[in-house]
CSV table of C-alpha atoms and ligand atoms in Angstrom, one decimal:
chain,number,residue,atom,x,y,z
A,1,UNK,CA,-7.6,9.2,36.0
A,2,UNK,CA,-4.1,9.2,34.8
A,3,UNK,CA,-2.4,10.8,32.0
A,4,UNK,CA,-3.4,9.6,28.2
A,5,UNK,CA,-1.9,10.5,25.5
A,6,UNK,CA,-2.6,9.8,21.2
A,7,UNK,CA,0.5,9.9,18.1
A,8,UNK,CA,-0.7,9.0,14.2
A,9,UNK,CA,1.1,8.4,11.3
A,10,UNK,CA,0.2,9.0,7.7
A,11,UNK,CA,3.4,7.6,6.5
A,12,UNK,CA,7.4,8.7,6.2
A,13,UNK,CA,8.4,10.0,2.6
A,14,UNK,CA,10.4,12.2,0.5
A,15,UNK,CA,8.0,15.1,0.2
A,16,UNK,CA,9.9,18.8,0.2
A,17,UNK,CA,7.6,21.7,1.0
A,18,UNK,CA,5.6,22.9,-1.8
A,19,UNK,CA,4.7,19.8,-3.3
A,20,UNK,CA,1.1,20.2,-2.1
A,21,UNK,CA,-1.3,22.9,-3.1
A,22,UNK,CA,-2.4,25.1,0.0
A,23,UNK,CA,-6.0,23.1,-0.3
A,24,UNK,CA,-3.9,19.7,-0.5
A,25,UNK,CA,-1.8,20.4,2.5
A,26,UNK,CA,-5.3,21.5,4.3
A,27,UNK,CA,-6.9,18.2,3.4
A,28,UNK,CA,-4.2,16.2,5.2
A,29,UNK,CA,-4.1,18.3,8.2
A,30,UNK,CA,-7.5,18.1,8.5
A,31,UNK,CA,-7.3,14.3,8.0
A,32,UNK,CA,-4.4,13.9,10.4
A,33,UNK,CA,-6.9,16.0,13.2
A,34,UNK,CA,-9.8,14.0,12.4
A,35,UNK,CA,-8.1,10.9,12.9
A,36,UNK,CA,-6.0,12.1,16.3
A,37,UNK,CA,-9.8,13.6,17.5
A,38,UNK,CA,-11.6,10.1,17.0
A,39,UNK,CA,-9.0,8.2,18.9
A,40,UNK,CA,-8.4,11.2,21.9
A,41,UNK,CA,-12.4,11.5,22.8
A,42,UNK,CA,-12.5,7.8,23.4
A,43,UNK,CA,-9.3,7.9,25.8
A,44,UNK,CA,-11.2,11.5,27.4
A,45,UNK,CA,-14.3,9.0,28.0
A,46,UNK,CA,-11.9,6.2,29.5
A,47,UNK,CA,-11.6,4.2,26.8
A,48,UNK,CA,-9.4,2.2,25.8
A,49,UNK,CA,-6.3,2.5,24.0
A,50,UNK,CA,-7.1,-0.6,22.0
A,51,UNK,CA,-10.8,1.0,21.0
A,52,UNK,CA,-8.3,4.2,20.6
A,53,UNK,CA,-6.0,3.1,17.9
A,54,UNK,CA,-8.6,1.1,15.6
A,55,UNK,CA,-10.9,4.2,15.5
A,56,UNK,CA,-7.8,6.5,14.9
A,57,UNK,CA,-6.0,4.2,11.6
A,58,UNK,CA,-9.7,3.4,10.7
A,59,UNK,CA,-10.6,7.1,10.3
A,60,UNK,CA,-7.0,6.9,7.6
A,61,UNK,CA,-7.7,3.7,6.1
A,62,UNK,CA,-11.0,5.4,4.7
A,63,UNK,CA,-9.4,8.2,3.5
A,64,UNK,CA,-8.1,8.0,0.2
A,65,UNK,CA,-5.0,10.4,0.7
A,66,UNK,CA,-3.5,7.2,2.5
A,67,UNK,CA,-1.7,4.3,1.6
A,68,UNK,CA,-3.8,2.1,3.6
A,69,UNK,CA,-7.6,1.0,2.9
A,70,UNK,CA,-9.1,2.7,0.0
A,71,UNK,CA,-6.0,4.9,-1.8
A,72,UNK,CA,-3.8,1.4,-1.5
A,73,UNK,CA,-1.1,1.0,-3.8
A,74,UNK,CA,-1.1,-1.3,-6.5
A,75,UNK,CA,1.2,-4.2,-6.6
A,76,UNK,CA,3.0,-5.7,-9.6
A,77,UNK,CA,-0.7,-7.1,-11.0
A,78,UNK,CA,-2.6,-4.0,-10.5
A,79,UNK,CA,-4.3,-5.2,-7.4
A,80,UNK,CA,-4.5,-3.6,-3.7
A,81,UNK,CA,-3.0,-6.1,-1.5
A,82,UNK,CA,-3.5,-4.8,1.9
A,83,UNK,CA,-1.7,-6.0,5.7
A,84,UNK,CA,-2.5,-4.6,9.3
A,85,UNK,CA,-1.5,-5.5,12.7
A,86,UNK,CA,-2.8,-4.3,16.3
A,87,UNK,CA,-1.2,-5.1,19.4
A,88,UNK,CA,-2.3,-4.3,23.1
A,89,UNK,CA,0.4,-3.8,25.5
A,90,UNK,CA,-1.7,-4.5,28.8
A,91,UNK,CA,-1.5,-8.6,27.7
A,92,UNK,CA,0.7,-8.8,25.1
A,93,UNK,CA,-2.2,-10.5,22.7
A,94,UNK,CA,-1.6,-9.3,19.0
A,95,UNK,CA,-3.1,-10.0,15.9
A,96,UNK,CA,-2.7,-8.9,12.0
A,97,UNK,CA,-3.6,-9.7,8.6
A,98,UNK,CA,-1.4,-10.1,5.2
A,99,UNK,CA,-2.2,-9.8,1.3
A,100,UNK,CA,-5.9,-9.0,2.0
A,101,UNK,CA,-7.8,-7.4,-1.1
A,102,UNK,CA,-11.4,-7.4,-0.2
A,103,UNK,CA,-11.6,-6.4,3.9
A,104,UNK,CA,-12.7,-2.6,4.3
A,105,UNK,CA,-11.1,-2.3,7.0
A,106,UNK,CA,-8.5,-4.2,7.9
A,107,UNK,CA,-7.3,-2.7,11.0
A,108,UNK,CA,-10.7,-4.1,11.8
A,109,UNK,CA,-9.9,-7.8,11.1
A,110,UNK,CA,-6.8,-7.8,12.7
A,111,UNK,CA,-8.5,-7.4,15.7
A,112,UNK,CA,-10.9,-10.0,15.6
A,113,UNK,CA,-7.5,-12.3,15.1
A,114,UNK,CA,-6.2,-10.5,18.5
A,115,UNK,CA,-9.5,-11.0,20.4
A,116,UNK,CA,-11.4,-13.4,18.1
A,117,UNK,CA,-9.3,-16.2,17.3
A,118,UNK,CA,-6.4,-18.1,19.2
A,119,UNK,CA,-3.9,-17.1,16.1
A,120,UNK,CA,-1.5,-13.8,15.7
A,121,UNK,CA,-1.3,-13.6,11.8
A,122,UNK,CA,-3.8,-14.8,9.2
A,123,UNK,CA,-2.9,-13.9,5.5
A,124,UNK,CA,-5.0,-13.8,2.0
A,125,UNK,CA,-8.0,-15.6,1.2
A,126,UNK,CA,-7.9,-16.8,5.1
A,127,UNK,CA,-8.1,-13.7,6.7
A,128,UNK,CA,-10.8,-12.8,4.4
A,129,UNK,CA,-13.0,-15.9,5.0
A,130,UNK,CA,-12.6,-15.5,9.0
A,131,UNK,CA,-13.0,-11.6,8.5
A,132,UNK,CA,-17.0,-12.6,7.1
A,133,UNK,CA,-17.4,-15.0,10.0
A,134,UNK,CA,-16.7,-12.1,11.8
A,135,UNK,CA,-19.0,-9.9,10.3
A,136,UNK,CA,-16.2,-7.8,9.1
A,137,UNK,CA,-17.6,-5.6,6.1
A,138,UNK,CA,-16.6,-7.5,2.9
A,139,UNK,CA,-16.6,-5.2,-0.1
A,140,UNK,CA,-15.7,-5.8,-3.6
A,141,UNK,CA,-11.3,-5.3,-4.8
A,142,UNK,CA,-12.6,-2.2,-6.5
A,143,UNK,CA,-13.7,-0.1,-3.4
A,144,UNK,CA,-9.8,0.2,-2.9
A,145,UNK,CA,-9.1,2.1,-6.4
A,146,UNK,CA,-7.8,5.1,-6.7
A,147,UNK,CA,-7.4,6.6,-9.6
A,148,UNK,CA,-3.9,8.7,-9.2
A,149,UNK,CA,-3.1,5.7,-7.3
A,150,UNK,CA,-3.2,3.2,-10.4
A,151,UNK,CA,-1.7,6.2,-12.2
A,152,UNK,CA,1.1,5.7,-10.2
A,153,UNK,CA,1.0,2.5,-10.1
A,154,UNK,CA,0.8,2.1,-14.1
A,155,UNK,CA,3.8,4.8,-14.8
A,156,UNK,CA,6.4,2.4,-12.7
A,157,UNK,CA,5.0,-0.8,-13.4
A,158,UNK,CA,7.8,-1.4,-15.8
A,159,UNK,CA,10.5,-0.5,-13.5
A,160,UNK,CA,12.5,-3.1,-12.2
A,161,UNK,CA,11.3,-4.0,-8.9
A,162,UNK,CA,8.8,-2.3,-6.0
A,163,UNK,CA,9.2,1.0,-5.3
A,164,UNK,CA,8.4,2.0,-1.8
A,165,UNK,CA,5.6,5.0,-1.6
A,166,UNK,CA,8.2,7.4,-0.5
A,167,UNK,CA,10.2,6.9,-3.2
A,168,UNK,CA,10.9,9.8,-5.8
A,169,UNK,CA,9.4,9.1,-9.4
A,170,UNK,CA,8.6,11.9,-11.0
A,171,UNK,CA,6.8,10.6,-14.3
A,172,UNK,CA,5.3,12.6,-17.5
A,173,UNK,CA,2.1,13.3,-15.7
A,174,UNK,CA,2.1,12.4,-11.7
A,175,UNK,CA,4.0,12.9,-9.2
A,176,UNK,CA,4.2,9.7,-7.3
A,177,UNK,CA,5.2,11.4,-3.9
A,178,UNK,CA,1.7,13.3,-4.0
A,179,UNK,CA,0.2,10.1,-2.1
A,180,UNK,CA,1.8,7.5,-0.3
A,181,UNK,CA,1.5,7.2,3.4
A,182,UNK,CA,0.9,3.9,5.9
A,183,UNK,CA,-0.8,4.8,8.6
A,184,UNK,CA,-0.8,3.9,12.3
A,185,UNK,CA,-1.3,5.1,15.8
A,186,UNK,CA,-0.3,4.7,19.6
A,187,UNK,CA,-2.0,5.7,22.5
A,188,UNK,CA,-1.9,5.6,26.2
A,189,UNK,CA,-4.8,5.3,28.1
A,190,UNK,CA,-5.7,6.6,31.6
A,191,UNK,CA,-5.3,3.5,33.0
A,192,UNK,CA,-2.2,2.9,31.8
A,193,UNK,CA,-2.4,0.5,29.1
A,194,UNK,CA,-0.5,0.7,26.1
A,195,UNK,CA,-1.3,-0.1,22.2
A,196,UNK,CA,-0.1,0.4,18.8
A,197,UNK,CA,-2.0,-0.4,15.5
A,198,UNK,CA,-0.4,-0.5,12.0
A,199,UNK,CA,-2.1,-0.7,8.3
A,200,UNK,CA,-1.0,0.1,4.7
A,201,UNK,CA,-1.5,-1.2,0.9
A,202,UNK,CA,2.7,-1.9,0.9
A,203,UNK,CA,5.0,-0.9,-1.4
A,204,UNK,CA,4.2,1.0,-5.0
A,205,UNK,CA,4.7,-2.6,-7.8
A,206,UNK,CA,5.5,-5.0,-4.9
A,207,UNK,CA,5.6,-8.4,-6.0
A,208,UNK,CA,2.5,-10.4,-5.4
A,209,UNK,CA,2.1,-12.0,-2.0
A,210,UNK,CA,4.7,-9.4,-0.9
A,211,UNK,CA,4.6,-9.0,2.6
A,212,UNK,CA,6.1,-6.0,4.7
A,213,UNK,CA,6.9,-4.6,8.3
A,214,UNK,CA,3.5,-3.6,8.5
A,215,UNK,CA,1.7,-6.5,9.8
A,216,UNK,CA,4.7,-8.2,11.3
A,217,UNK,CA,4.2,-8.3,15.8
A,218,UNK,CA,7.8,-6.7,16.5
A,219,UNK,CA,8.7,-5.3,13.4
A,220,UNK,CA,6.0,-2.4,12.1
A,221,UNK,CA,3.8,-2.6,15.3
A,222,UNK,CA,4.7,-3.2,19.3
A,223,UNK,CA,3.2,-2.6,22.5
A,224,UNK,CA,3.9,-3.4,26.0
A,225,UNK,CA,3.1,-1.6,28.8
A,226,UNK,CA,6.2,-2.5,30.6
A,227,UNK,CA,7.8,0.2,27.9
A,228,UNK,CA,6.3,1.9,24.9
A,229,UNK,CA,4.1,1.0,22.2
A,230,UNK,CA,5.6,1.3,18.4
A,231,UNK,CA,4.2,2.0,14.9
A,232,UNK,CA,6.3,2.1,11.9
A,233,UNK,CA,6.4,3.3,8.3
A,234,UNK,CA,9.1,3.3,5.3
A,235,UNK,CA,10.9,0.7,3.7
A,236,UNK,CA,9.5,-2.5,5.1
A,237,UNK,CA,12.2,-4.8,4.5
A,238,UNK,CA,14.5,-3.0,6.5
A,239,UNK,CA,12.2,-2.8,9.4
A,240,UNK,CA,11.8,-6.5,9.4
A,241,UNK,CA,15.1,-7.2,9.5
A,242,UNK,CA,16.0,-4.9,12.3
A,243,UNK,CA,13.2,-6.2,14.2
A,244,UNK,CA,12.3,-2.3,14.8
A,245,UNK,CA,9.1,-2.0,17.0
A,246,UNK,CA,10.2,-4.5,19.6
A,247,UNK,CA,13.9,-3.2,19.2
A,248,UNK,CA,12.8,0.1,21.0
A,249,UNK,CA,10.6,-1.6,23.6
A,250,UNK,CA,13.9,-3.6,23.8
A,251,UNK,CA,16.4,-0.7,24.6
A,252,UNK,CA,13.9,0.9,27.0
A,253,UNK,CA,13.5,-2.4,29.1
A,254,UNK,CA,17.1,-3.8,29.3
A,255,UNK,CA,19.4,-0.9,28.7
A,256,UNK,CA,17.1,2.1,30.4
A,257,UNK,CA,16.9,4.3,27.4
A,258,UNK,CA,14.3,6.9,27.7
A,259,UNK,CA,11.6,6.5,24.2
A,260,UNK,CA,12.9,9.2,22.4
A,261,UNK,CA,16.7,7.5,22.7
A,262,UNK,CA,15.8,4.0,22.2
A,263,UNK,CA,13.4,5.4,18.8
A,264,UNK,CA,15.8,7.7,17.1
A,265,UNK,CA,18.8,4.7,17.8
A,266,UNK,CA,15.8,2.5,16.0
A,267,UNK,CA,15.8,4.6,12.6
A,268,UNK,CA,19.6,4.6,13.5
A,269,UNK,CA,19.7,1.5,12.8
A,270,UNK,CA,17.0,1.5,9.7
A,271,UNK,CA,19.5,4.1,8.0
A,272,UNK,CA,22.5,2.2,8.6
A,273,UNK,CA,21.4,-0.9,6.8
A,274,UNK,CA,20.6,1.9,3.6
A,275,UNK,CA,17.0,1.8,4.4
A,276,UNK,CA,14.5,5.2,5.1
A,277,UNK,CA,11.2,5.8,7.1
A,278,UNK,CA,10.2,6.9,10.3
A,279,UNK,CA,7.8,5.7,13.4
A,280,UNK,CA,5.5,6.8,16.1
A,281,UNK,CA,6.5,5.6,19.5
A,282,UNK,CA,5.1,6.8,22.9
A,283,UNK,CA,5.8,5.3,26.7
A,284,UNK,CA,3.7,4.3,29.8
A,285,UNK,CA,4.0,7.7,30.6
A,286,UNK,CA,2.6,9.3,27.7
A,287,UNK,CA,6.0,10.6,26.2
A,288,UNK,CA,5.8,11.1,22.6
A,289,UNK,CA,8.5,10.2,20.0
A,290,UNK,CA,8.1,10.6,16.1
A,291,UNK,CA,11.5,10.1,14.4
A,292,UNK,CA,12.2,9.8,10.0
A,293,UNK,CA,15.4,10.3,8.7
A,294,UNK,CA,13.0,11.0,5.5
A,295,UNK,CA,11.9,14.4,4.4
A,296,UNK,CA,8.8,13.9,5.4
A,297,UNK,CA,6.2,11.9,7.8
A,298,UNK,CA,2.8,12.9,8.1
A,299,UNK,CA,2.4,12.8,11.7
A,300,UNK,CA,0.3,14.2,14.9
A,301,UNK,CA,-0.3,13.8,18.2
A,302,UNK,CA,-2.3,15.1,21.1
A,303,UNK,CA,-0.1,15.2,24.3
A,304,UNK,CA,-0.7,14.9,27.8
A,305,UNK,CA,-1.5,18.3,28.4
A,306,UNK,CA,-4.1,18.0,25.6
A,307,UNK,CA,-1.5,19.9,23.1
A,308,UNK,CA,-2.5,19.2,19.6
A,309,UNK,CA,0.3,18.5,16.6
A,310,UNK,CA,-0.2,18.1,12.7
A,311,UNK,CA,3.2,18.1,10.3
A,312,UNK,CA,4.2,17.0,7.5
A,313,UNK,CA,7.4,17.8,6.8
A,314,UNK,CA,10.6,18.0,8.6
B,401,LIG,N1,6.3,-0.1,5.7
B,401,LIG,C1,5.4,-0.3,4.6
B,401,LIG,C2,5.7,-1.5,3.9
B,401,LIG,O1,6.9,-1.8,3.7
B,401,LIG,C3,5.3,0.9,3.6
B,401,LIG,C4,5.3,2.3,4.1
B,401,LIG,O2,5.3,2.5,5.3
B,401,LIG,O3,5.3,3.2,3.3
B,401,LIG,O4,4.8,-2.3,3.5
């Protein structure tokens, strides 16, 4: 059996310590484990990294602390509008979802695209319709609300434009930074394959049919097992444009840069353009690499040697 290895993400942001009560900060941890424990007992059984990742962002998408699932943000009509994306590294098949508002899981649905259909991105009504032929659970727009969320939500509405979760907007009554977080994950398993999973509710007010890095093959979520395998988190836009995810499986295959070079030159990049997040890579040989140039990134990982990590802040 060869070495496997398990990072999450719970989303980059401008948290400071202190912002959470001690119980808050616990909750998250505990989350963050939770997640990293689901995903590391299949790869201790020989599972897959594939079956790895989906248990791991499903685990967050249920949670409401996340930005992803139920605790989505709202967009600019007061509706969740949810993407995902999962990619195996061992064949290169991907497959994601956009503007979904009714699919519990969407991590779950992007799958079946990957394995069930001959397609790499279905969005909206769509991906909802073949998420039933799937026998994806279907449940109705208001399983997704949150309360502080729409709180949120409805203190920035009026402000021009989306704000991205990690932004600062400290209103009359909430503190927007209190929850915000896409999740994702990347495993190696002990055969060796690579893959990377990716799922969020967007940006805080993003226009509707808004669609970010998240579910994009190459941008928010990579694998390959030739290199690394990518999830990413933070301003979307930016992540698109620099082609992030693939960029790093990029660096490592044509210019020999080791997964902690080729990541932190990735948010490089993001921060360069004016743009702020963070991601979760790690590499064929299980090396872990979690850069932000945020404040924050909920984050965790259980290493090769079995080590086990939970942060939040920097
Ligand atoms: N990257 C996500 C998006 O732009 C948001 C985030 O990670 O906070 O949709």
């Amino acid at each position: 059996m060869g070495n496997y290895a398990i990072a999450i993400h719970g989303g980059a942001g401008r948290l400071m310590a202190g912002v959470f009560t001690p119980e808050q900060e616990k909750a998250y941890h505990e989350k963050l484990s939770e997640a990293l424990q689901a995903g590391y007992i299949i790869l201790t059984n020989s599972g897959t990294a594939v079956d790895a990742v989906e248990a791991a962002v499903r685990i967050l998408e249920d949670s409401p602390l996340f930005n992803a699932g139920k605790g989505s943000v709202f967009n600019c009509e007061g509706q969740n509008e949810m993407d995902a994306s999962i990619m195996n590294g061992k064949n290169l098949k991907a497959g994601a979802i956009a503007a979904v508002h009714t699919i519990r899981n969407p991590v779950a649905c992007a799958r079946a695209v990957m394995e069930k259909s001959p397609h790499v991105l279905l969005a909206g009504h769509g991906a909802e319709k073949f998420a039933a032929e799937c026998g994806i659970e279907i449940v109705d727009p208001s399983y997704f609300y949150d309360e502080e969320r729409y709180q949120q939500w409805f203190a920035t509405k009026d402000m021009e434009g989306a704000s991205w979760a990690g932004d600062t907007y400290i209103t009359n009554q909430v503190n927007t930074e209190k929850k915000l977080g896409t999740v994702g994950c990347v495993a190696l398993d002990s055969t060796g394959n690579l893959a990377a999973a990716t799922s969020t509710g967007g940006v805080n007010n993003k226009k509707f049919g808004r669609v970010g890095d998240s579910p994009i093959i190459g941008a928010g979520c990579y694998a390959d097992n030739k290199t690394c395998a990518v999830s990413c988190t933070g301003e979307g836009e930016y992540f698109i444009r620099q082609s992030t995810a693939y960029d790093i499986a990029a660096l490592m295959e044509y210019k020999g840069f080791t997964v902690a070079q080729a990541a932190t030159e990735a948010i490089k990049k993001i921060a360069q353009l004016g743009g702020e997040g963070g991601l979760i890579a790690i590499d064929n040989q299980g090396n872990i690499s979690v850069p932000f140039n945020t404040s924050s990134m909920f984050r965790g990982w259980i290493n090769t040697q079995g080590e086990k990590f939970t942060g939040i802040f920097r």
